[in-house]
Short mmCIF file of C-alpha atoms in Angstrom, two decimals:
data_model
loop_
_atom_site.label_atom_id
_atom_site.label_comp_id
_atom_site.label_asym_id
_atom_site.label_seq_id
_atom_site.Cartn_x
_atom_site.Cartn_y
_atom_site.Cartn_z
CA ARG A 172 -177.13 180.23 114.49
CA ARG A 173 -180.58 178.77 114.93
CA ILE A 174 -181.83 175.21 114.83
CA LEU A 175 -185.36 174.61 113.55
CA ARG A 176 -187.22 171.43 114.46
CA ARG A 177 -188.01 168.76 111.92
CA GLU A 178 -191.55 168.70 110.72
CA LYS A 179 -193.53 165.67 111.68
CA ARG A 180 -195.91 163.99 109.33
CA GLY A 181 -199.27 165.71 109.40
CA GLN A 182 -198.05 168.72 111.38
CA ARG A 183 -196.96 171.79 109.48
CA LEU A 184 -194.81 173.97 111.75
CA LEU A 185 -193.64 176.48 109.18
CA LYS A 186 -195.20 177.97 106.10
CA GLN A 187 -191.98 177.44 104.17
CA LYS A 188 -189.56 174.57 103.85
CA ARG A 189 -186.81 174.47 106.49
CA PRO A 190 -183.49 175.69 105.04
CA VAL A 191 -180.54 173.30 105.17
CA SER A 192 -178.52 175.89 107.12
CA ARG A 193 -181.01 175.62 110.01
CA THR A 194 -180.71 171.85 110.51
CA LEU A 195 -179.05 170.41 113.61
CA THR A 196 -176.20 168.90 111.62
CA ALA A 197 -175.45 172.10 109.71
CA VAL A 198 -175.45 174.22 112.86
CA HIS A 199 -173.14 171.79 114.68
CA GLU A 200 -170.77 171.75 111.68
CA ALA A 201 -170.72 175.55 111.70
CA TYR A 202 -169.97 175.57 115.44
CA LEU A 203 -167.04 173.23 114.83
CA GLY A 204 -165.67 175.52 112.14
CA ASP A 205 -166.06 178.53 114.44
CA VAL A 206 -164.28 176.84 117.34
CA VAL A 207 -161.14 175.98 115.36
CA TRP A 208 -161.37 178.96 113.02
CA PRO A 209 -157.81 179.86 111.97
CA GLN A 210 -157.01 176.18 111.41
CA ARG A 211 -158.25 173.89 108.70
CA ILE A 212 -160.11 170.67 109.45
CA VAL A 213 -158.63 167.99 107.21
CA GLY A 214 -160.53 164.94 108.44
CA ARG A 215 -163.12 163.48 110.79
CA HIS A 216 -163.86 160.09 112.27
CA SER A 217 -166.73 158.91 114.43
CA VAL A 218 -165.63 156.21 116.85
CA TYR A 219 -168.41 153.91 118.04
CA SER A 220 -167.63 151.90 121.17
CA VAL A 221 -169.71 149.00 122.46
CA GLY A 222 -170.81 150.38 125.83
CA ALA A 223 -171.14 154.06 124.93
CA ALA A 224 -174.47 155.72 124.27
CA ALA A 225 -173.07 158.12 121.66
CA PRO A 226 -169.99 158.03 119.43
CA SER A 227 -166.91 160.06 120.16
CA HIS A 228 -165.56 162.20 117.36
CA LYS A 229 -161.95 162.55 116.28
CA ILE A 230 -161.30 165.77 114.41
CA PHE A 231 -158.02 166.10 112.53
CA LEU A 232 -156.46 169.53 112.06
CA ASP A 233 -153.80 170.69 109.62
CA VAL A 234 -150.23 170.05 110.78
CA ASN A 235 -148.95 173.42 109.54
CA SER A 236 -150.52 175.29 112.46
CA ARG A 237 -149.34 172.85 115.11
CA GLU A 238 -146.86 175.16 116.87
CA THR A 239 -149.39 177.93 117.44
CA THR A 240 -152.39 175.82 118.46
CA GLU A 241 -151.14 172.68 120.19
CA HIS A 242 -151.78 174.13 123.65
CA LYS A 243 -155.41 174.94 122.70
CA LEU A 244 -156.61 171.40 121.90
CA ALA A 245 -158.14 170.78 125.33
CA ALA A 246 -159.96 174.13 125.13
CA PHE A 247 -161.29 173.26 121.66
CA SER A 248 -162.66 170.00 123.01
CA ALA A 249 -164.28 171.62 126.06
CA VAL A 250 -165.92 174.40 124.03
CA HIS A 251 -167.22 171.98 121.41
CA LYS A 252 -168.68 169.75 124.16
CA SER A 253 -170.45 172.70 125.80
CA LEU A 254 -171.91 173.95 122.50
CA THR A 255 -173.04 170.65 121.00
CA GLY A 256 -172.93 168.04 123.78
CA LYS A 257 -170.70 165.79 121.64
CA THR A 258 -167.50 164.24 122.94
CA SER A 259 -164.66 165.16 120.62
CA GLU A 260 -160.91 164.78 120.45
CA PHE A 261 -158.77 167.14 118.37
CA LEU A 262 -155.65 165.70 116.75
CA TYR A 263 -153.18 166.63 114.04
CA HIS A 264 -153.25 164.63 110.83
CA VAL A 265 -149.69 163.41 110.25
CA LEU A 266 -149.08 161.40 107.09
CA PRO A 267 -146.46 158.63 107.20
CA HIS A 268 -143.37 159.06 105.03
CA GLY A 269 -143.59 157.55 101.57
CA THR A 270 -147.35 157.97 100.99
CA PRO A 271 -148.32 159.17 97.50
CA TYR A 272 -149.73 162.43 98.86
CA GLU A 273 -146.52 163.14 100.76
CA GLN A 274 -144.45 162.47 97.62
CA GLN A 275 -146.47 165.01 95.59
CA ARG A 276 -145.64 167.82 98.00
#
């Protein structure tokens, strides 16, 4: 995966428009998908704290794969930090009993 710089006004870096797949956000999203590959990501939250320079990210995984991947959560966090520099916490999304989504299942 490759990240291309944004073009600044008045400076043309490339002869063609930068593809969306080469943006910083798209590459970091692809890294996240690669790190947790057999699992599904069901939700994300960015937590902004008052004294922190950057937000920390909470990434929610599917509960169905909990038994096989629970011991890997710290490794997921460390690998994601080394690839992107973002602080992240991996959790399992557990719905409370009685929610409409839980009743449909």
